[in-house]
Tab-separated table of C-alpha atoms in Angstrom:
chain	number	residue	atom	x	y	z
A	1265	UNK	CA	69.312	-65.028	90.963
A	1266	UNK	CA	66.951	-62.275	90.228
A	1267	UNK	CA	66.100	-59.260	92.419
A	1268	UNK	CA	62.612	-60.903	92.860
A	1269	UNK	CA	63.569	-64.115	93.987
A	1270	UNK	CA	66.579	-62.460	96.553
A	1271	UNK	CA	64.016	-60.076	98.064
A	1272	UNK	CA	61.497	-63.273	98.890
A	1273	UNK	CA	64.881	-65.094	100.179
A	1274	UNK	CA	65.466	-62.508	102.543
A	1275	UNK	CA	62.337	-62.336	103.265
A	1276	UNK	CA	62.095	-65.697	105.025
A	1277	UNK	CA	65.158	-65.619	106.603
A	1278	UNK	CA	64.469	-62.225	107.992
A	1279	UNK	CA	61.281	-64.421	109.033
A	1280	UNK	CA	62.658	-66.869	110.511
A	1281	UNK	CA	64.904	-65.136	112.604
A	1282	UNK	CA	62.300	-62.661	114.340
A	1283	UNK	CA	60.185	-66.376	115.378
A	1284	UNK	CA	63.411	-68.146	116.429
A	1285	UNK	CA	64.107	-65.028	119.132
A	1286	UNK	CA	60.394	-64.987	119.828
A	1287	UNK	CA	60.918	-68.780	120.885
A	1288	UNK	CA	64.134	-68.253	122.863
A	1289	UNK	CA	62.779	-65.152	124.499
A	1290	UNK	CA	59.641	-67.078	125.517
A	1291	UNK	CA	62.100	-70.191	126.963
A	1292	UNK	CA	64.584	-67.924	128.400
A	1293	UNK	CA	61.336	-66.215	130.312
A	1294	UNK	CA	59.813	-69.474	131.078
A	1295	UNK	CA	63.051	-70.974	132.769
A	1296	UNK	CA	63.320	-67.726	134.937
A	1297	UNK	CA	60.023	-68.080	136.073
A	1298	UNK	CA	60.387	-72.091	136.525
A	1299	UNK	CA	63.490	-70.905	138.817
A	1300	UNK	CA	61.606	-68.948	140.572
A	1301	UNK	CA	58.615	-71.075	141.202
A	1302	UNK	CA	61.241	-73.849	142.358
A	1303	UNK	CA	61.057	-72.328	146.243
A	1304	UNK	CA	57.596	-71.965	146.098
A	1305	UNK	CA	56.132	-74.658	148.353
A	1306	UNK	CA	52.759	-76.819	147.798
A	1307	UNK	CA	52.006	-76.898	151.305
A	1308	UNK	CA	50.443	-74.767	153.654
A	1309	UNK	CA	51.578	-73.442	157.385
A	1310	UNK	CA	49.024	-74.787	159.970
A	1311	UNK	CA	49.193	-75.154	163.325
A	1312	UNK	CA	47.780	-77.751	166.353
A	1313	UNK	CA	46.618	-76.524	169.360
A	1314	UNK	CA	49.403	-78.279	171.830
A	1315	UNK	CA	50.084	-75.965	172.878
A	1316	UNK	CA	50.658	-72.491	171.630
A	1317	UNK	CA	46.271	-72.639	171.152
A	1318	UNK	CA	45.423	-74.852	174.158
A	1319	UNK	CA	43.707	-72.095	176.208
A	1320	UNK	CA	41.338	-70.396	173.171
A	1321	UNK	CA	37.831	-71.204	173.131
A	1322	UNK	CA	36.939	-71.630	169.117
A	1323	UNK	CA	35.630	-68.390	168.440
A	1324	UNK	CA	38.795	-66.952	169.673
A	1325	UNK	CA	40.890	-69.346	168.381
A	1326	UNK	CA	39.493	-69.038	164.873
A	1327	UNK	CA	39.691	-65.304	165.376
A	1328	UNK	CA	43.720	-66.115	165.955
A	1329	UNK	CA	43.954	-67.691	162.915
A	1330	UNK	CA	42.288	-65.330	160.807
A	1331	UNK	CA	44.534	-62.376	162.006
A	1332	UNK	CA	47.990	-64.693	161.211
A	1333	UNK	CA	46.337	-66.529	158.073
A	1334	UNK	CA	47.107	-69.929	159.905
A	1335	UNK	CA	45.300	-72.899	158.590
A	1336	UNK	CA	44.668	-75.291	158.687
A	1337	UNK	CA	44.469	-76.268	162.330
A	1338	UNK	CA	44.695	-80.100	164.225
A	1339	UNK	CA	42.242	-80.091	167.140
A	1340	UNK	CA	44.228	-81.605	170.003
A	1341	UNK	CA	41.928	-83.390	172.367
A	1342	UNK	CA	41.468	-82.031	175.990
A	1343	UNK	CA	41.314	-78.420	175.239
A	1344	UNK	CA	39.282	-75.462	175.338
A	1345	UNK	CA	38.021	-75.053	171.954
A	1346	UNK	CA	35.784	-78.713	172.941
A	1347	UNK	CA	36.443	-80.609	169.161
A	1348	UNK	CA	35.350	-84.325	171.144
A	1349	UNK	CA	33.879	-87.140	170.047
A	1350	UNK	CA	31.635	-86.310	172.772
A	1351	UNK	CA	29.480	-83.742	170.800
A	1352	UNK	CA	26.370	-84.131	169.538
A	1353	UNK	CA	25.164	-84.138	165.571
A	1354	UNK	CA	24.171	-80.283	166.130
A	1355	UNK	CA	26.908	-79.166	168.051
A	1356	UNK	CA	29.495	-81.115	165.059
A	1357	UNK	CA	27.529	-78.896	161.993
A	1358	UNK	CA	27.721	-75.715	164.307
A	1359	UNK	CA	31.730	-76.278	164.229
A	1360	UNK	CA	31.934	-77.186	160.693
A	1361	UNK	CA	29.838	-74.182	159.437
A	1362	UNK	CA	31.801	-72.085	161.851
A	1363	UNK	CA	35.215	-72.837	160.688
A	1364	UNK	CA	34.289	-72.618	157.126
A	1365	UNK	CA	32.431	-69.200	158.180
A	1366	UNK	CA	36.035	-67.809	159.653
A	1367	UNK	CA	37.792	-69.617	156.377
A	1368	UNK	CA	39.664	-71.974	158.174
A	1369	UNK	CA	40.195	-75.669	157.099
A	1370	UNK	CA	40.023	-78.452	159.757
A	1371	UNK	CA	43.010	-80.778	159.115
A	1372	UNK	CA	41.310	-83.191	161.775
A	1373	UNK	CA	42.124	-83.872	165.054
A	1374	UNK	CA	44.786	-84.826	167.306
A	1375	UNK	CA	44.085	-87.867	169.872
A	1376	UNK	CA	46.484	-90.137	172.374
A	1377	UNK	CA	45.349	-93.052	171.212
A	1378	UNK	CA	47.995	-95.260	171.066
A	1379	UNK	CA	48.167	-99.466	170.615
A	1380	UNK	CA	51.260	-100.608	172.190
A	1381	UNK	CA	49.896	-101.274	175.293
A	1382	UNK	CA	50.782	-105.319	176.707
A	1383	UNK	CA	47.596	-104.913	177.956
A	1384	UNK	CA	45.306	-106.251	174.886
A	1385	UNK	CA	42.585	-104.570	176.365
A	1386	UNK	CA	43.714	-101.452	176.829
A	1387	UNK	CA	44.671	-101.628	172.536
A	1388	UNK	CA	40.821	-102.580	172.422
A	1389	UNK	CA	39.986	-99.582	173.835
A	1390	UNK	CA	41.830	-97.348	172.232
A	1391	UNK	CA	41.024	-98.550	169.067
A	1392	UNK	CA	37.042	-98.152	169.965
A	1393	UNK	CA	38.495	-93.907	171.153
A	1394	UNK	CA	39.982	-93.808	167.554
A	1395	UNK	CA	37.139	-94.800	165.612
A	1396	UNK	CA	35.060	-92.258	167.515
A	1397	UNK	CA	37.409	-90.075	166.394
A	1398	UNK	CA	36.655	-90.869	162.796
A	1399	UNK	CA	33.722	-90.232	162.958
A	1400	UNK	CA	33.969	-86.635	164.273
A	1401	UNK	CA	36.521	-85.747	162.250
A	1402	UNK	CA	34.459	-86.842	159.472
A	1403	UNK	CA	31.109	-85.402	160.376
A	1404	UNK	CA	32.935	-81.961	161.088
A	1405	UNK	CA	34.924	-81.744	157.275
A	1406	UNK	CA	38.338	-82.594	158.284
A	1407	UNK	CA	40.760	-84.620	156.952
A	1408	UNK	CA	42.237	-87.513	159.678
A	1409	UNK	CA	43.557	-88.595	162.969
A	1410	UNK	CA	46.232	-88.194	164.270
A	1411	UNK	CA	47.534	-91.434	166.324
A	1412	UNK	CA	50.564	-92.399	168.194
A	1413	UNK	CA	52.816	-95.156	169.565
A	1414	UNK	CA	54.488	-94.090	172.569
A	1415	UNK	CA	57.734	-96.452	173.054
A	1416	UNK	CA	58.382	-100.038	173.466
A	1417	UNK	CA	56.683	-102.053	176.189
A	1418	UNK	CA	59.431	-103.367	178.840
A	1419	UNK	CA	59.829	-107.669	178.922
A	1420	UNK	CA	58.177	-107.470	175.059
A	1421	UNK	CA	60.221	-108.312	171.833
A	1422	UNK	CA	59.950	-105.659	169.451
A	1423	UNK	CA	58.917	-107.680	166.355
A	1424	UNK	CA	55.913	-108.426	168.527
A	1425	UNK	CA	54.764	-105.079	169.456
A	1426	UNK	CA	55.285	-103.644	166.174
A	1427	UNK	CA	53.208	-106.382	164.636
A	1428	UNK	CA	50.441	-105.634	167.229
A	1429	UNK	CA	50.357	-101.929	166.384
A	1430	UNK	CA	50.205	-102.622	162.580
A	1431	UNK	CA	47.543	-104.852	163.459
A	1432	UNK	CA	45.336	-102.180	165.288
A	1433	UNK	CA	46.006	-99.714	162.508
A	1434	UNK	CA	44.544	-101.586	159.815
A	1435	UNK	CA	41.726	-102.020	162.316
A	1436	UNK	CA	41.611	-98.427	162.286
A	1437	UNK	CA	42.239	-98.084	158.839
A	1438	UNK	CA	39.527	-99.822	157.837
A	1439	UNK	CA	37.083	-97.696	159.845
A	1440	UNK	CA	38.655	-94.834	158.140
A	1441	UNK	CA	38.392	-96.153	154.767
A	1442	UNK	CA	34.597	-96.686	156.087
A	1443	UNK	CA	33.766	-93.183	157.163
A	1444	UNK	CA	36.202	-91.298	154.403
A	1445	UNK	CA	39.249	-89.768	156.403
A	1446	UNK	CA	42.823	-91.165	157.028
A	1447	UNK	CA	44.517	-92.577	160.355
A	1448	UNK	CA	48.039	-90.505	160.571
A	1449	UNK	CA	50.392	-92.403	163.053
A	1450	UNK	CA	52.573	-89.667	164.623
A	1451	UNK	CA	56.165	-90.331	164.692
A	1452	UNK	CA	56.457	-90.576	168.721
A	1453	UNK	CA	57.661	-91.983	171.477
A	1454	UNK	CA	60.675	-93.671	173.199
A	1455	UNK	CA	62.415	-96.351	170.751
A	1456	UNK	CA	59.163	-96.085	168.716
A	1457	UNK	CA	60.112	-93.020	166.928
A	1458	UNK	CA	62.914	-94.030	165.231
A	1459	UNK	CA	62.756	-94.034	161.549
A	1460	UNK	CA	63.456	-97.555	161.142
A	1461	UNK	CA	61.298	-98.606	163.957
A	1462	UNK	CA	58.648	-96.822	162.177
A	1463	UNK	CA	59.014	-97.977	158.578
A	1464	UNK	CA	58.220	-101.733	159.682
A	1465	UNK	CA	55.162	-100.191	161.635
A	1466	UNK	CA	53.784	-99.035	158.492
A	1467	UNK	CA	55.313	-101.706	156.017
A	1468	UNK	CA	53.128	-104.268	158.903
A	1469	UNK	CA	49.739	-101.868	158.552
A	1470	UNK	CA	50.006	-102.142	154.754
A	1471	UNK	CA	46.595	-99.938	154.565
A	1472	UNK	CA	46.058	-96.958	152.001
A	1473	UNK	CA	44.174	-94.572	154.970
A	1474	UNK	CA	46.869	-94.949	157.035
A	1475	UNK	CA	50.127	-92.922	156.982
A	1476	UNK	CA	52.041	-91.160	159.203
A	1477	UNK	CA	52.723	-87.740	160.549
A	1478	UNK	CA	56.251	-86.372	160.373
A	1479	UNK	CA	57.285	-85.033	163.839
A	1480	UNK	CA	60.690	-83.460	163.605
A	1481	UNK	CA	62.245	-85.301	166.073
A	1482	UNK	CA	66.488	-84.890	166.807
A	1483	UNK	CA	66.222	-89.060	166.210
A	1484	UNK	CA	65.345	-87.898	162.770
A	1485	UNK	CA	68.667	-85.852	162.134
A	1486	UNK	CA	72.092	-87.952	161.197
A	1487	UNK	CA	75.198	-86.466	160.460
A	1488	UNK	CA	73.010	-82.887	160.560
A	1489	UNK	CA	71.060	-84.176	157.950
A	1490	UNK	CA	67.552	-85.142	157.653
A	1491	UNK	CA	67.625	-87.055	154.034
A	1492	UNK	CA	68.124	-90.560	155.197
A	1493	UNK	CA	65.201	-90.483	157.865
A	1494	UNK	CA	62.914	-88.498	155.731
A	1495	UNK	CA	63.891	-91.251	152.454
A	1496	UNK	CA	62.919	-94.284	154.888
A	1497	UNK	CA	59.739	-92.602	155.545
A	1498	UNK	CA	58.740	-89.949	152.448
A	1499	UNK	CA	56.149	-93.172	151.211
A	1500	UNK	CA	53.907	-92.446	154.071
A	1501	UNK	CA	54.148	-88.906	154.828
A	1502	UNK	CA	50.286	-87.708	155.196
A	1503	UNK	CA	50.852	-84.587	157.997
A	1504	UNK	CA	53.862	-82.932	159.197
A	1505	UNK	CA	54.505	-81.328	162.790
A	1506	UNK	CA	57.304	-78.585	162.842
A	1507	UNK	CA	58.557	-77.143	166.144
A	1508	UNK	CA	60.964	-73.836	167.061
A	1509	UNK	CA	62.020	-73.206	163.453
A	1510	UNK	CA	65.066	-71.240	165.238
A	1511	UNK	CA	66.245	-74.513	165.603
A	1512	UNK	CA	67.669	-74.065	161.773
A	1513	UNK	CA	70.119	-71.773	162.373
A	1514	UNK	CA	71.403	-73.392	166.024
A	1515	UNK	CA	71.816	-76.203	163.915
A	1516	UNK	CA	70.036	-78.194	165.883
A	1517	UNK	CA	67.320	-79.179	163.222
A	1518	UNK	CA	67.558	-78.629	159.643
A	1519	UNK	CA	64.056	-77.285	158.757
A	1520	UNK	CA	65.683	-75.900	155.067
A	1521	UNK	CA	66.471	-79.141	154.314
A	1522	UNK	CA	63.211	-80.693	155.503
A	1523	UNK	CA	61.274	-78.388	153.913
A	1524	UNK	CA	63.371	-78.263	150.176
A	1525	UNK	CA	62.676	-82.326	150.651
A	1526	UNK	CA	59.082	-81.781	150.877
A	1527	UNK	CA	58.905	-79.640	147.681
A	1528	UNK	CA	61.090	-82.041	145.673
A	1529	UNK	CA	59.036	-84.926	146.787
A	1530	UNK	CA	55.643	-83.318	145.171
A	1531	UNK	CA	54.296	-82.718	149.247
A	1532	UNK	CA	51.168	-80.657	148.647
A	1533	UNK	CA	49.903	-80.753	152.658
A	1534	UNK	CA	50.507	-78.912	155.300
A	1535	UNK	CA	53.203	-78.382	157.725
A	1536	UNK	CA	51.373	-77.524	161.040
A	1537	UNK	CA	53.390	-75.833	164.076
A	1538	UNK	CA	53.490	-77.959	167.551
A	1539	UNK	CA	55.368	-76.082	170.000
A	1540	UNK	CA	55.801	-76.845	173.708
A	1541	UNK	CA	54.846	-73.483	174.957
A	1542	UNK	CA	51.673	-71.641	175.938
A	1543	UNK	CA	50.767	-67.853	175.320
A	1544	UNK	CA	47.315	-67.457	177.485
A	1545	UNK	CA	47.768	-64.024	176.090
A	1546	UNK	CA	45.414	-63.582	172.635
A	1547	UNK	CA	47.543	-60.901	171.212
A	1548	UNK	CA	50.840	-61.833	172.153
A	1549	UNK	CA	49.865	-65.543	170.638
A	1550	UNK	CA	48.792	-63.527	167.423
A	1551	UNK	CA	52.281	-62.161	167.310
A	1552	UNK	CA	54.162	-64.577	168.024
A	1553	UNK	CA	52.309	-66.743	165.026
A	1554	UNK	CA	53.056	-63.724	162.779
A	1555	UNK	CA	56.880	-63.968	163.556
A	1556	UNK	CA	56.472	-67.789	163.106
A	1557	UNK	CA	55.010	-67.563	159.740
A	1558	UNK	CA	57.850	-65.028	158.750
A	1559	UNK	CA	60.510	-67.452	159.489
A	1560	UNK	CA	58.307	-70.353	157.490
A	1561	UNK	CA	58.286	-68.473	154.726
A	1562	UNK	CA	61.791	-67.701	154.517
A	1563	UNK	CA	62.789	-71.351	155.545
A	1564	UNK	CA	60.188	-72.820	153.680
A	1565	UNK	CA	61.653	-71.255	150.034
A	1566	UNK	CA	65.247	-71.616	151.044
């Protein structure tokens, strides 16, 4: 071999080597940061007004949410800030424009209505109140409704009732599908809010606007875990309601483990807070959102 031909052979393995590091030093750098993006969630930290915001007009309550960076926010019907179906085609651009002013997202609104009723008119009703709904939430930029059974009628099989409800959600679906939002069926009430009670709710609706909000309920927790319930259900998740996130570490609810299962199932929402109290008291409400969102965060990448 000549001294030409050795330097040129050198050459390219000297070559070859510097590109091969390059490569592994550019894996090696994207698996740390693919390790560290693993925690990161999709979804956001919003909040309802039941009850922590009951008692805030809207300019105040935006004002809230702006100082804590909480949004987006579920309107729950019958308080102060006045998000109705009862509001006129002025008074539903004013609150649009005015939440996207204050740069906070409507995630829709929060009713009772609720179809498990014996009474078939009473279900009539209440699906009429839920496609008024609709069309609020629509006209004002938000996203859906939230709905609700609330428990088994007494003296009525349950096969019947749950076919009913499914029945009045595609009703409801269909309206939804009709003005652009989605129908979220909130995981709630006696007997009704078990998992399994609420799978063959939605397997019976069968609609693609209607899904259902996860409302961390104890009935969801077996054996201190969360995975079976949230695997029955993870088809249909649309919203999420999270309570006292102190509950974690009491072991009372595991919000790590709800929250890692949201990430890993692709969950790109919102997890909104729905806690029992009320803090009348603007600043201490600000605070005590702060000290929420602290938590969230910490829970939320665990």
């Amino acid at each position: 071999m000549n001294n030409r031909t050795d330097l040129n052979r050198r050459s390219a393995i000297a070559g070859f080597a510097t590109s091969a590091m390059a490569l592994a030093l550019k894996g090696a750098s994207a698996g740390a940061n693919s390790l560290i993006d693993a925690g990161e969630p999709k979804f956001k930290l919003g909040s309802v007004t039941y009850n922590i915001l009951q008692g805030f007009d809207l300019t105040t309550l935006l004002d809230i949410c702006q100082k804590t960076g909480i949004s987006p926010i579920e309107f729950r019907t019958t308080h102060k800030h006045g998000v109705e179906p009862t509001l006129n085609a002025q008074a539903r651009r004013d609150i649009k424009k005015q939440c996207a002013d204050a740069g906070v997202d409507i995630w829709g609104c929060g009713s009772v209505c609720e179809f498990h009723a014996a009474d078939e008119s009473v279900v009539k009703k209440n699906i009429e109140t839920c496609k008024a709904f609709l069309q609020l939430v629509s006209d004002i930029g938000g996203k859906g409704v939230k709905v609700r059974p609330n428990g088994f009628p007494k003296g009525v099989p349950v096969e019947k009732t749950v076919e009913q409800i499914g029945k009045a959600l595609q009703v409801c679906g269909k309206a939804a599908d009709a003005v652009g939002v989605e129908v979220w069926v909130e995981v709630h009430g006696a007997g009704t809010q078990e998992p399994a009670h609420m799978k063959s709710i939605m397997e019976q609706t069968n609609h693609k606007k209607v899904g259902i909000t996860w409302n961390s309920n104890p009935t969801d927790v077996k054996k201190g875990s969360v995975a079976e319930s949230f695997a029955m259900l993870q088809p249909w998740i649309r919203s999420c309601h999270i309570n006292d996130l102190n509950n974690d570490a009491k072991g009372l609810y595991p919000y790590r483990e709800l929250f890692r299962l949201l990430r890993e199932s692709g969950y790109d929402r919102t997890t909104l807070i729905e806690v029992g109290q009320s803090i009348p008291d603007k600043e201490k409400c600000i605070a005590f959102l702060k000290d929420y969102k602290t938590l969230w965060q910490k829970l939320a990448r665990a």
